[in-house]
Structure formats: C-alpha cells, structure tokens
GROMACS .gro file of C-alpha atoms in nm:
model
   93
    1ASP     CA    1   3.149   3.631   0.559
    2VAL     CA    2   2.977   3.303   0.560
    3ILE     CA    3   2.840   3.155   0.230
    4VAL     CA    4   2.572   2.886   0.262
    5SER     CA    5   2.499   2.665  -0.042
    6ALA     CA    6   2.167   2.502  -0.110
    7GLN     CA    7   2.363   2.204  -0.270
    8PRO     CA    8   2.558   1.969  -0.065
    9LEU     CA    9   2.949   1.964  -0.121
   10THR     CA   10   3.125   1.638  -0.118
   11LEU     CA   11   3.513   1.636  -0.066
   12LEU     CA   12   3.697   1.347  -0.202
   13PRO     CA   13   4.042   1.250  -0.091
   14SER     CA   14   4.318   1.311  -0.342
   15ASN     CA   15   4.457   1.006  -0.503
   16ILE     CA   16   4.809   1.129  -0.585
   17PRO     CA   17   5.124   0.875  -0.549
   18ASN     CA   18   5.380   0.903  -0.286
   19ILE     CA   19   5.759   0.918  -0.401
   20THR     CA   20   5.958   0.789  -0.115
   21ASN     CA   21   6.304   0.750  -0.303
   22MET     CA   22   6.463   0.877  -0.617
   23PRO     CA   23   6.824   0.966  -0.708
   24SER     CA   24   6.916   1.343  -0.659
   25THR     CA   25   7.114   1.353  -0.985
   26ILE     CA   26   7.046   1.212  -1.310
   27LYS     CA   27   7.173   1.267  -1.662
   28PRO     CA   28   6.991   1.287  -2.012
   29GLY     CA   29   6.989   0.931  -2.159
   30GLN     CA   30   6.989   0.744  -1.815
   31ILE     CA   31   6.705   0.550  -1.655
   32LEU     CA   32   6.555   0.719  -1.351
   33THR     CA   33   6.415   0.469  -1.102
   34ILE     CA   34   6.175   0.605  -0.861
   35GLU     CA   35   6.023   0.420  -0.553
   36GLY     CA   36   5.715   0.489  -0.357
   37GLU     CA   37   5.323   0.398  -0.338
   38LYS     CA   38   5.071   0.428  -0.613
   39LEU     CA   39   5.327   0.496  -0.884
   40ASP     CA   40   5.145   0.315  -1.144
   41LEU     CA   41   4.871   0.607  -1.139
   42PHE     CA   42   5.123   0.850  -1.323
   43VAL     CA   43   5.067   0.877  -1.700
   44ASP     CA   44   5.284   1.166  -1.774
   45VAL     CA   45   5.631   1.274  -1.637
   46ILE     CA   46   5.758   1.606  -1.754
   47PHE     CA   47   6.107   1.704  -1.711
   48PRO     CA   48   6.259   2.080  -1.686
   49GLY     CA   49   6.191   2.271  -1.980
   50ASP     CA   50   5.849   2.119  -2.027
   51VAL     CA   51   6.014   1.796  -2.200
   52LYS     CA   52   5.778   1.497  -2.168
   53ALA     CA   53   5.921   1.148  -2.111
   54THR     CA   54   5.825   0.894  -2.394
   55MET     CA   55   6.015   0.584  -2.311
   56PHE     CA   56   5.962   0.372  -1.985
   57GLY     CA   57   6.088   0.071  -1.823
   58ILE     CA   58   5.919  -0.104  -1.526
   59LYS     CA   59   5.589   0.066  -1.395
   60SER     CA   60   5.426  -0.072  -1.092
   61ALA     CA   61   5.253   0.049  -0.791
   62THR     CA   62   5.613   0.071  -0.598
   63MET     CA   63   5.840   0.131  -0.894
   64LEU     CA   64   5.861   0.344  -1.193
   65GLN     CA   65   6.149   0.367  -1.436
   66VAL     CA   66   6.163   0.649  -1.693
   67PHE     CA   67   6.420   0.726  -1.963
   68VAL     CA   68   6.564   1.078  -1.926
   69PRO     CA   69   6.518   1.242  -2.279
   70ALA     CA   70   6.840   1.364  -2.432
   71ASN     CA   71   6.715   1.715  -2.472
   72VAL     CA   72   6.631   1.776  -2.109
   73LYS     CA   73   6.784   2.111  -1.987
   74ARG     CA   74   7.079   2.049  -1.748
   75GLY     CA   75   7.079   2.183  -1.404
   76PHE     CA   76   6.857   2.198  -1.094
   77GLY     CA   77   6.490   2.136  -1.142
   78THR     CA   78   6.186   1.951  -1.046
   79ILE     CA   79   6.009   1.678  -1.230
   80LYS     CA   80   5.606   1.710  -1.281
   81PHE     CA   81   5.417   1.409  -1.269
   82ILE     CA   82   5.048   1.393  -1.388
   83THR     CA   83   4.797   1.103  -1.280
   84ASN     CA   84   4.538   0.937  -1.466
   85GLU     CA   85   4.305   1.154  -1.286
   86ASN     CA   86   4.484   1.465  -1.401
   87GLU     CA   87   4.631   1.553  -1.073
   88MET     CA   88   4.986   1.692  -1.056
   89THR     CA   89   5.257   1.663  -0.816
   90GLU     CA   90   5.635   1.748  -0.809
   91SER     CA   91   5.932   1.559  -0.744
   92PRO     CA   92   6.123   1.628  -0.418
   93MET     CA   93   6.390   1.897  -0.457
   0.00000   0.00000   0.00000
C-alpha cells in the first residue's frame, strides 16, 4: 500500500554524539572517561539498574567524565546516554 500525504514531510538528521573510546570495565566510585564527538550534547547518563549519574568531571565536545555511582549494579550491561534533544543512544558493549 502507498499512502500519500497532503502535508510535506521533512526528515531531519539525528544529532546523536559518537563514542569512539571508553573502557570496557569500570567500578562504582571510579571516574569513567569517554572520548568521541559531540559528547557535550549528553545531559543524562544512566547506568544499569536505571541509576542516573549525578556527578561529572570534564564535559567537552570530545571528552566526557562521569563518576560511576556507588549503587550501580555490578556485572555486564550498557550505559544509556540522553541528549539535550531527548535522543537516546547506548554504550558499545
């Protein structure tokens, strides 16, 4: 089926940061340093168990430092990143 709209549709490119380097392991209480592009667009960092980061170090376009909260669940998982435009991406495994 083809649906035709009377209204024009404009598709905008996503403005999600790109993570190029981060450690494969980290412990609660340590500083996680992430490298990449457009990292200054992140406003929320959410660790496994839906634990939101509350303390940050350097935050620039190419580096983001975040303190891993003490109550983060230990084990394998991904970190969710939310941008200032409410777009979400996850850390590489």
